[in-house]
Short mmCIF file of C-alpha atoms in Angstrom, two decimals:
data_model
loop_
_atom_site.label_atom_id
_atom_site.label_comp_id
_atom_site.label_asym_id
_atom_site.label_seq_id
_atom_site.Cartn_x
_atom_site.Cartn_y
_atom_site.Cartn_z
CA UNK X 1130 157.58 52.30 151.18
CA UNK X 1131 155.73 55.38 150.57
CA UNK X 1132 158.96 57.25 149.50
CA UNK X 1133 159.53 54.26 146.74
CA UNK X 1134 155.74 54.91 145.88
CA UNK X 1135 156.57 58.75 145.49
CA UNK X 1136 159.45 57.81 143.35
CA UNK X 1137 157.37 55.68 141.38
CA UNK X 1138 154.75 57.89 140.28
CA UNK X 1139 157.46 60.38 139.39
CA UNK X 1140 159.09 58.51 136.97
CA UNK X 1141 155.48 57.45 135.53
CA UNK X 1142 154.48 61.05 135.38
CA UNK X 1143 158.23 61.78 133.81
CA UNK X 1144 157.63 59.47 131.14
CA UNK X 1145 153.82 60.43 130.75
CA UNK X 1146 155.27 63.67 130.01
CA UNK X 1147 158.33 62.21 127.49
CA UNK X 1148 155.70 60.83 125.30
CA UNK X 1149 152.62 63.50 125.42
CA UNK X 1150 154.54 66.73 125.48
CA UNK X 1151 152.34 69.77 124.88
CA UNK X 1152 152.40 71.68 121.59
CA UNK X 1153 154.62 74.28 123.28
CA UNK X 1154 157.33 72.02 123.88
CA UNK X 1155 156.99 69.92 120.61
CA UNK X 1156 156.24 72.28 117.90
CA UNK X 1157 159.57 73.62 116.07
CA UNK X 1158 160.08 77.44 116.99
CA UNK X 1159 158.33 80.19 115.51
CA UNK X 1160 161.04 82.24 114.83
CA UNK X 1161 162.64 82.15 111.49
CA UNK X 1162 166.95 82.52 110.67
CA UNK X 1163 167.92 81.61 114.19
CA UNK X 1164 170.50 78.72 113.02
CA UNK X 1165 171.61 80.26 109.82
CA UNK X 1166 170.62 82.93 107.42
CA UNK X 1167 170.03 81.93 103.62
CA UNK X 1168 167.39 82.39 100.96
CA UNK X 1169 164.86 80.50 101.93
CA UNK X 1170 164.01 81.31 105.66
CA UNK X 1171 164.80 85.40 104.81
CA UNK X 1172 162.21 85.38 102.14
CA UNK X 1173 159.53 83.62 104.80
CA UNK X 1174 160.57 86.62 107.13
CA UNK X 1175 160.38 88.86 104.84
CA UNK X 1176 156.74 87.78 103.61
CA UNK X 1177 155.08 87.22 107.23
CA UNK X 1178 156.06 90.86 108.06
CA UNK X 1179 154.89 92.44 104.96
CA UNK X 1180 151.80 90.10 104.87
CA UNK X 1181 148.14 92.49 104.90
CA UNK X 1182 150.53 95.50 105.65
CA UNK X 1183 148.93 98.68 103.53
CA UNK X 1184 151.84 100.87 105.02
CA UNK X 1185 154.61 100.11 103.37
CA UNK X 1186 155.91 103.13 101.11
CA UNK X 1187 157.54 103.32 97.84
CA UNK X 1188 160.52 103.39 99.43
CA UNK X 1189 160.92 100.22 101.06
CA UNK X 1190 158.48 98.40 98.26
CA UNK X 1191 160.80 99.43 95.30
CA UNK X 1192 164.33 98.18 97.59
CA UNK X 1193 162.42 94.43 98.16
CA UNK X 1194 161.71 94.34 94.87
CA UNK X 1195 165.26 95.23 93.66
CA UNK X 1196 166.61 91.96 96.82
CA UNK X 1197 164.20 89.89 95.24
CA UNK X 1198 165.30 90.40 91.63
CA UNK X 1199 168.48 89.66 92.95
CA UNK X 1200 167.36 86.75 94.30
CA UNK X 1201 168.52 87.65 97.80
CA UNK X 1202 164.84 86.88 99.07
CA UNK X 1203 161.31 85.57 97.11
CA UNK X 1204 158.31 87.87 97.26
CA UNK X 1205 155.20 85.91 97.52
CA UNK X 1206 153.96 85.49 93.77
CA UNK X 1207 150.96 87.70 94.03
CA UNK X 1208 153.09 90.70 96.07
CA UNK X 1209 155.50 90.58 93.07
CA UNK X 1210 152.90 90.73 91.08
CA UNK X 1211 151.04 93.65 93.44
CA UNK X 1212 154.49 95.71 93.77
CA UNK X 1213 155.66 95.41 90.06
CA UNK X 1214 152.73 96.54 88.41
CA UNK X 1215 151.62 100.08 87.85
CA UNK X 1216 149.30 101.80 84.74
CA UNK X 1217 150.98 104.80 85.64
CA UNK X 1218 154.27 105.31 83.30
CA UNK X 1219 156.30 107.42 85.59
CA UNK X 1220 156.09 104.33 88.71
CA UNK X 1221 156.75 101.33 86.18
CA UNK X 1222 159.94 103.02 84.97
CA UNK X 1223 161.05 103.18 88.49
CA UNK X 1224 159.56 99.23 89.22
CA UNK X 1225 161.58 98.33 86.15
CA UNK X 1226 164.94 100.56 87.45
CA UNK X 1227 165.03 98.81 90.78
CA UNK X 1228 164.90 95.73 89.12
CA UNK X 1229 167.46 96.55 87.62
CA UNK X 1230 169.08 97.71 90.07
CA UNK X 1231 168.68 94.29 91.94
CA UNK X 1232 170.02 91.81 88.80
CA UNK X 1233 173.12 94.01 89.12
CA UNK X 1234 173.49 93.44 92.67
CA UNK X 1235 172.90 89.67 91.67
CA UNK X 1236 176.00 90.22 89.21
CA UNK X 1237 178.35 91.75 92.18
CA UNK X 1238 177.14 88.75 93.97
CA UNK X 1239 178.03 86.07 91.30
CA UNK X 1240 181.56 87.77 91.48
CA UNK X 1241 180.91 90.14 88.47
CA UNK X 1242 181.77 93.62 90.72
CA UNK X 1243 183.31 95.72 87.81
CA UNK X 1244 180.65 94.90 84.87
CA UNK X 1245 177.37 95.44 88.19
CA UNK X 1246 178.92 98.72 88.75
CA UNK X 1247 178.87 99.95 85.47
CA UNK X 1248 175.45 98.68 84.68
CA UNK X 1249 174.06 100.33 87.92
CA UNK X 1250 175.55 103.57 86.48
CA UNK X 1251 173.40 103.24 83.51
CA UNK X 1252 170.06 102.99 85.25
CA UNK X 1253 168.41 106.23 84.98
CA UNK X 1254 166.06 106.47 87.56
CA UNK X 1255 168.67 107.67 90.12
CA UNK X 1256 167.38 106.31 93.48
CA UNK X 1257 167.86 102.90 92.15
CA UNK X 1258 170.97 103.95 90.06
CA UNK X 1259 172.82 104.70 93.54
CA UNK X 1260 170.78 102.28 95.38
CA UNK X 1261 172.58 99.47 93.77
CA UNK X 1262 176.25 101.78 93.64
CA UNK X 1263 176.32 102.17 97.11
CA UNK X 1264 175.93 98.32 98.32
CA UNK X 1265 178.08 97.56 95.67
CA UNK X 1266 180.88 100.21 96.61
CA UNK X 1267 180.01 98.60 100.13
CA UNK X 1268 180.51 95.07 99.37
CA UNK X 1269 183.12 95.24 97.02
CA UNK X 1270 185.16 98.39 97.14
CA UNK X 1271 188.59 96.48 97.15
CA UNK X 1272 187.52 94.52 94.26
CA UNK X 1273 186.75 97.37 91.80
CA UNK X 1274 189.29 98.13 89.44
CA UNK X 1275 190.21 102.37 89.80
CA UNK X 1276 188.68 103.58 87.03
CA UNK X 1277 185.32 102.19 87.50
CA UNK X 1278 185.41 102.99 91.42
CA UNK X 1279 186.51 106.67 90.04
CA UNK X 1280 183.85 106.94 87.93
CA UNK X 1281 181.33 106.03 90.54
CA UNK X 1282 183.11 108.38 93.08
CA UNK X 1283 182.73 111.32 90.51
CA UNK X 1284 178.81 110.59 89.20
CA UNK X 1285 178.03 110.35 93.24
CA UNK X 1286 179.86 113.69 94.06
CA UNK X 1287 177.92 115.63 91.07
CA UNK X 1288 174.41 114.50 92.08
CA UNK X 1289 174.31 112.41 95.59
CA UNK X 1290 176.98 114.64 97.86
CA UNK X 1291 175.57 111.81 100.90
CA UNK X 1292 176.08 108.99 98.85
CA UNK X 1293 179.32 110.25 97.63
CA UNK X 1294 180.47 110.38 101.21
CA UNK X 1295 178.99 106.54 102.50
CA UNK X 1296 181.22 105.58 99.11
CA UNK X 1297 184.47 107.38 100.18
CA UNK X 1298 184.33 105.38 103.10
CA UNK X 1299 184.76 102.33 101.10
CA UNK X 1300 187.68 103.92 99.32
CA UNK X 1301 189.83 104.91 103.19
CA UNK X 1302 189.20 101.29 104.04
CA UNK X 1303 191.45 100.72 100.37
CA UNK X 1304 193.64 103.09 101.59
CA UNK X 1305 194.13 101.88 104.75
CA UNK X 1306 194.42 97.76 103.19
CA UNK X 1307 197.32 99.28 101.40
CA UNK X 1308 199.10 101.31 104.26
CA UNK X 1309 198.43 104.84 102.45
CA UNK X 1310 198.41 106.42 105.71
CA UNK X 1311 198.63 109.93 104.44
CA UNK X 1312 196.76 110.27 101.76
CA UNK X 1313 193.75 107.82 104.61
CA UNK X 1314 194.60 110.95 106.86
CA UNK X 1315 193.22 113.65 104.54
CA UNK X 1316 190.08 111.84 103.48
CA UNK X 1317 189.40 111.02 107.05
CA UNK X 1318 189.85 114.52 107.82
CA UNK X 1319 187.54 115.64 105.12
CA UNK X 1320 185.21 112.62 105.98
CA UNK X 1321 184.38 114.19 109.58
CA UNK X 1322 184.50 118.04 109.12
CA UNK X 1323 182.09 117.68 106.17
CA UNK X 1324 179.40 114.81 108.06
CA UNK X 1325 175.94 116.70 108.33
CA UNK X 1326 174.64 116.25 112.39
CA UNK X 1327 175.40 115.15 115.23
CA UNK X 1328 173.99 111.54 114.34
CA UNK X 1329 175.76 111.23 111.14
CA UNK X 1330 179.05 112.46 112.64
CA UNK X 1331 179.15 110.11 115.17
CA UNK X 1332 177.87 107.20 112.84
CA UNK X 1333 180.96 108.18 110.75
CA UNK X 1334 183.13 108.08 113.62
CA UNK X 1335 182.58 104.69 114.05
CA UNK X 1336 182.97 103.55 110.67
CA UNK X 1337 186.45 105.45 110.08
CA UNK X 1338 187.51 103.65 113.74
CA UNK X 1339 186.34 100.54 113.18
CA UNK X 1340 188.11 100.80 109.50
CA UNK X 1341 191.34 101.59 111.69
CA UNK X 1342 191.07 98.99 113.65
CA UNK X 1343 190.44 96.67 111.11
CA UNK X 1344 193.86 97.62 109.39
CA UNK X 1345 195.77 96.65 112.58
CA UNK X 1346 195.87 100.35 114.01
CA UNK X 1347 193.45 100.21 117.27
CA UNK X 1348 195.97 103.14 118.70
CA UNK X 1349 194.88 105.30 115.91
CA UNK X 1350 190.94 104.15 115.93
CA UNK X 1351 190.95 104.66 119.77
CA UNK X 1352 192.50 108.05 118.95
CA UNK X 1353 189.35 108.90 116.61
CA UNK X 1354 186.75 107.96 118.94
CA UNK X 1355 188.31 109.89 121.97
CA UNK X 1356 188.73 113.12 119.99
CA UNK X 1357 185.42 112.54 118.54
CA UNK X 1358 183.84 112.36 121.93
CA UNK X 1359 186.32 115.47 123.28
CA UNK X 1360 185.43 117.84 120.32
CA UNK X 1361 180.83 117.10 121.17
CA UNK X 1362 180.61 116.18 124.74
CA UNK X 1363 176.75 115.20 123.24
CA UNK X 1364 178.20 112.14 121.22
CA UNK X 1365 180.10 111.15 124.49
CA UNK X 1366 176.48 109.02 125.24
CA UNK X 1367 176.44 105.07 126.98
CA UNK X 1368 175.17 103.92 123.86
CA UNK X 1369 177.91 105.75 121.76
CA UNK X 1370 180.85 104.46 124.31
CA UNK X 1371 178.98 101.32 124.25
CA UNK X 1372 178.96 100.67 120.27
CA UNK X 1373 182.76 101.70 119.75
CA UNK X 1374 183.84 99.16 122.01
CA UNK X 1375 181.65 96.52 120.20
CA UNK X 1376 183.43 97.86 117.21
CA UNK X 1377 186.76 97.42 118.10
CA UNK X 1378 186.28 94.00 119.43
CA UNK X 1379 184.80 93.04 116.27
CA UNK X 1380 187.34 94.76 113.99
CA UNK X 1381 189.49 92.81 116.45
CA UNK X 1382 188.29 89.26 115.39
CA UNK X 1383 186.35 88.83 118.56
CA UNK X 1384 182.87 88.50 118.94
CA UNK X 1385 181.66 91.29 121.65
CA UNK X 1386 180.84 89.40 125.15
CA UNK X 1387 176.03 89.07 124.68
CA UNK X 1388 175.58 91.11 127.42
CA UNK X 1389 177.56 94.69 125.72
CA UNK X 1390 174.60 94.38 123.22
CA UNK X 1391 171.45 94.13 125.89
CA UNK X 1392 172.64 97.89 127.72
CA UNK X 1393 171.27 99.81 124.47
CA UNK X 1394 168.49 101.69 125.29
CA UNK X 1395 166.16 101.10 122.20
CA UNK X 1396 166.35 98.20 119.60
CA UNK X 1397 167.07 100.17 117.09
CA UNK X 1398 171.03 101.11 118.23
CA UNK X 1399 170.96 97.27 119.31
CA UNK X 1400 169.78 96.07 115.87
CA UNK X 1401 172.38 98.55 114.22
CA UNK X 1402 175.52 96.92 116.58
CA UNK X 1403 174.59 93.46 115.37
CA UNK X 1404 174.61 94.87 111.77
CA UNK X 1405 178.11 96.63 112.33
CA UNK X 1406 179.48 93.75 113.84
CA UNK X 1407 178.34 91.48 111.19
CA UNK X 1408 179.68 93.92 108.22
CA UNK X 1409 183.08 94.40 110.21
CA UNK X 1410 183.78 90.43 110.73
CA UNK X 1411 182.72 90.02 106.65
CA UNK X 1412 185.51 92.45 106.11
CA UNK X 1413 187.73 91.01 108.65
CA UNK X 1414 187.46 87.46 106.88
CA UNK X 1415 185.16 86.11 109.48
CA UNK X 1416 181.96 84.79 108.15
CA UNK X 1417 181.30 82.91 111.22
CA UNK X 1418 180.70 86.13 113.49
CA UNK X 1419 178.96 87.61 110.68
CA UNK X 1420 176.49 84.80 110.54
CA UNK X 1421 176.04 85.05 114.06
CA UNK X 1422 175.52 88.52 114.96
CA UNK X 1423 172.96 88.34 111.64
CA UNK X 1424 170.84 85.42 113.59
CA UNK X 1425 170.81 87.76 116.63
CA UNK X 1426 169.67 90.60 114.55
CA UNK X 1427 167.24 88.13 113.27
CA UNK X 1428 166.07 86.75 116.76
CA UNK X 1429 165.90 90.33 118.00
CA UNK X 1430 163.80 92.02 115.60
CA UNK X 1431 161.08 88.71 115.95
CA UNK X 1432 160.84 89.57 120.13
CA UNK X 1433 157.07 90.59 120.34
CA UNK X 1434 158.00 93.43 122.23
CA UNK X 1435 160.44 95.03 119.09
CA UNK X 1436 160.19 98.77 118.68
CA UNK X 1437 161.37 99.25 115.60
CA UNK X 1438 160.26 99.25 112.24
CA UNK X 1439 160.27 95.48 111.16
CA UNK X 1440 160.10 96.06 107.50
CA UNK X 1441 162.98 98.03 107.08
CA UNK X 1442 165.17 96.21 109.57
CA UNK X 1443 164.94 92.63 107.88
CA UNK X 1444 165.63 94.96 104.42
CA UNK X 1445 169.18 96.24 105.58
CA UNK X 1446 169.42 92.65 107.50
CA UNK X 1447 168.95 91.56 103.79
CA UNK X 1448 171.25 93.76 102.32
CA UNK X 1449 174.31 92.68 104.83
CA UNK X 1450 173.49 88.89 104.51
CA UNK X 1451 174.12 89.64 100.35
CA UNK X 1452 177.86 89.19 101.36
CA UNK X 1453 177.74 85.71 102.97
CA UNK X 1454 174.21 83.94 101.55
#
């Protein structure tokens, strides 16, 4: 009898529970973009990190003014208002560039690649002039007709030698689409003997193996990465091993097993494997795995204990989710 009792007052306290949950339980999560990534939720991110921050430099002011102009996120009214409004001459011509800057990326995204590039070439202030030719070159590289892309490629290699060597990369994936092996060969070549440090070296090496791998040659990618790791025993790192695999298995089509990505050892090289993996599975036609490792990204850099910097994280979060919002 007193086990029926027990039973009893379980079930009462069950359904006690079912219909007076705690705010904890009931209230919708906190964190924004975990289900999908559009507009909407990226601009409420966007404003609840920058919101009472005095920190924030020119630099990563001027680049979410250019997403919001392209209507990638909203600024809050009165930080539009804050951010786009100078009495000194010399910073409202570079407000008014980025914003420039941004409605072309707003063309590239409306499917207008050719007429955004040569509008962003036109912008004078150069930051934002090659701000908005490099995610454009990213985006859209095998969309551009060959003069315009050679233009580009030529204006970058007189006055932005780094940016004209993120854009050749866009240019060996082409290549590589169209089974130029040779001629993918050289540039790779000249790619990796003329990347500045360590870092950027290896950061290449990735993007020329995951560009390999992409074009159905994961002999030839695997090839890269070992040599790259032979020639500086200093890139041959966990984390380095680590994000190559997760590159290949994206390039592959496959989203890389949740546990590859929690073995980093700072948020930072985590955050940038969910970005690779989402810009590889846009490439590879995938917009499924892109979405998710974006929402991972998303969830990751909301985790109260996040060490890195917020601000520009959800900007180059942003900047990838222009190819599938």
């Amino acid at each position: 009898m007193m086990r029926i009792s027990c039973i009893t007052f379980g079930i009462a306290l069950i359904a006690g529970c079912a219909s007076n949950q705690p705010t904890w339980v009931t209230d919708r999560p906190a964190a924004l973009c975990t289900e999908g990534i559009e507009v909407q939720c990226l601009s409420e991110l966007v404003n609840a990190l920058i919101d009472g921050r005095q920190d924030l430099g020119p630099y990563l002011q001027h680049r979410l003014v250019a997403l919001d102009a392209a209507g990638m996120i909203r600024l809050k009214p009165q930080v539009r208002e804050q951010w786009t409004t100078s009495d000194e001459p010399g910073v409202q011509q570079q407000l008014q560039a980025f914003t420039e800057a941004g409605q072309n990326l707003r063309l590239m995204i409306d499917g207008h690649s050719n007429r955004a590039l040569a509008a962003s070439l036109r912008i004078e202030h150069q930051p934002a002039s090659d701000f908005a030719v490099l995610n454009i070159i990213n985006h859209t590289a095998q969309q551009l007709d060959s003069d315009e892309l050679g233009q580009a490629l030529n204006t970058l290699s007189i006055r932005n030698t780094k940016g004209y060597h993120k854009a050749l990369q866009g240019r060996l994936n082409g290549l590589l689409i169209t089974g130029d092996l040779e001629r993918a060969k050289a540039l790779r070549q000249y790619l990796l003997a003329n990347a500045e440090g360590p870092g950027k070296h290896f950061d290449l090496v990735v993007e020329i193996a995951a560009a390999y791998a992409l074009s159905g040659l994961p002999g030839d990618s695997r090839q890269i990465a070992g040599e790259a790791f032979r020639v500086s025993s200093s890139l041959a790192t966990n984390d380095n091993r680590r994000l190559i695999g997760i590159a290949l298995n994206a390039s592959s089509g496959v989203y890389p097993p949740e546990q590859d990505f929690h073995f980093f050892t700072d948020d930072s090289k985590r955050l940038d494997a969910y970005l690779l993996v989402s810009d590889l599975a846009q490439r590879n036609g995938k917009p499924d795995l892109a979405l998710r490792a974006l929402n991972d990204g998303v969830r990751l850099i909301q985790k109260s204990g996040f060490t890195g910097s917020r601000p520009e994280a959800i900007l180059n979060i942003a900047l990838i989710a222009s190819g599938i919002i």
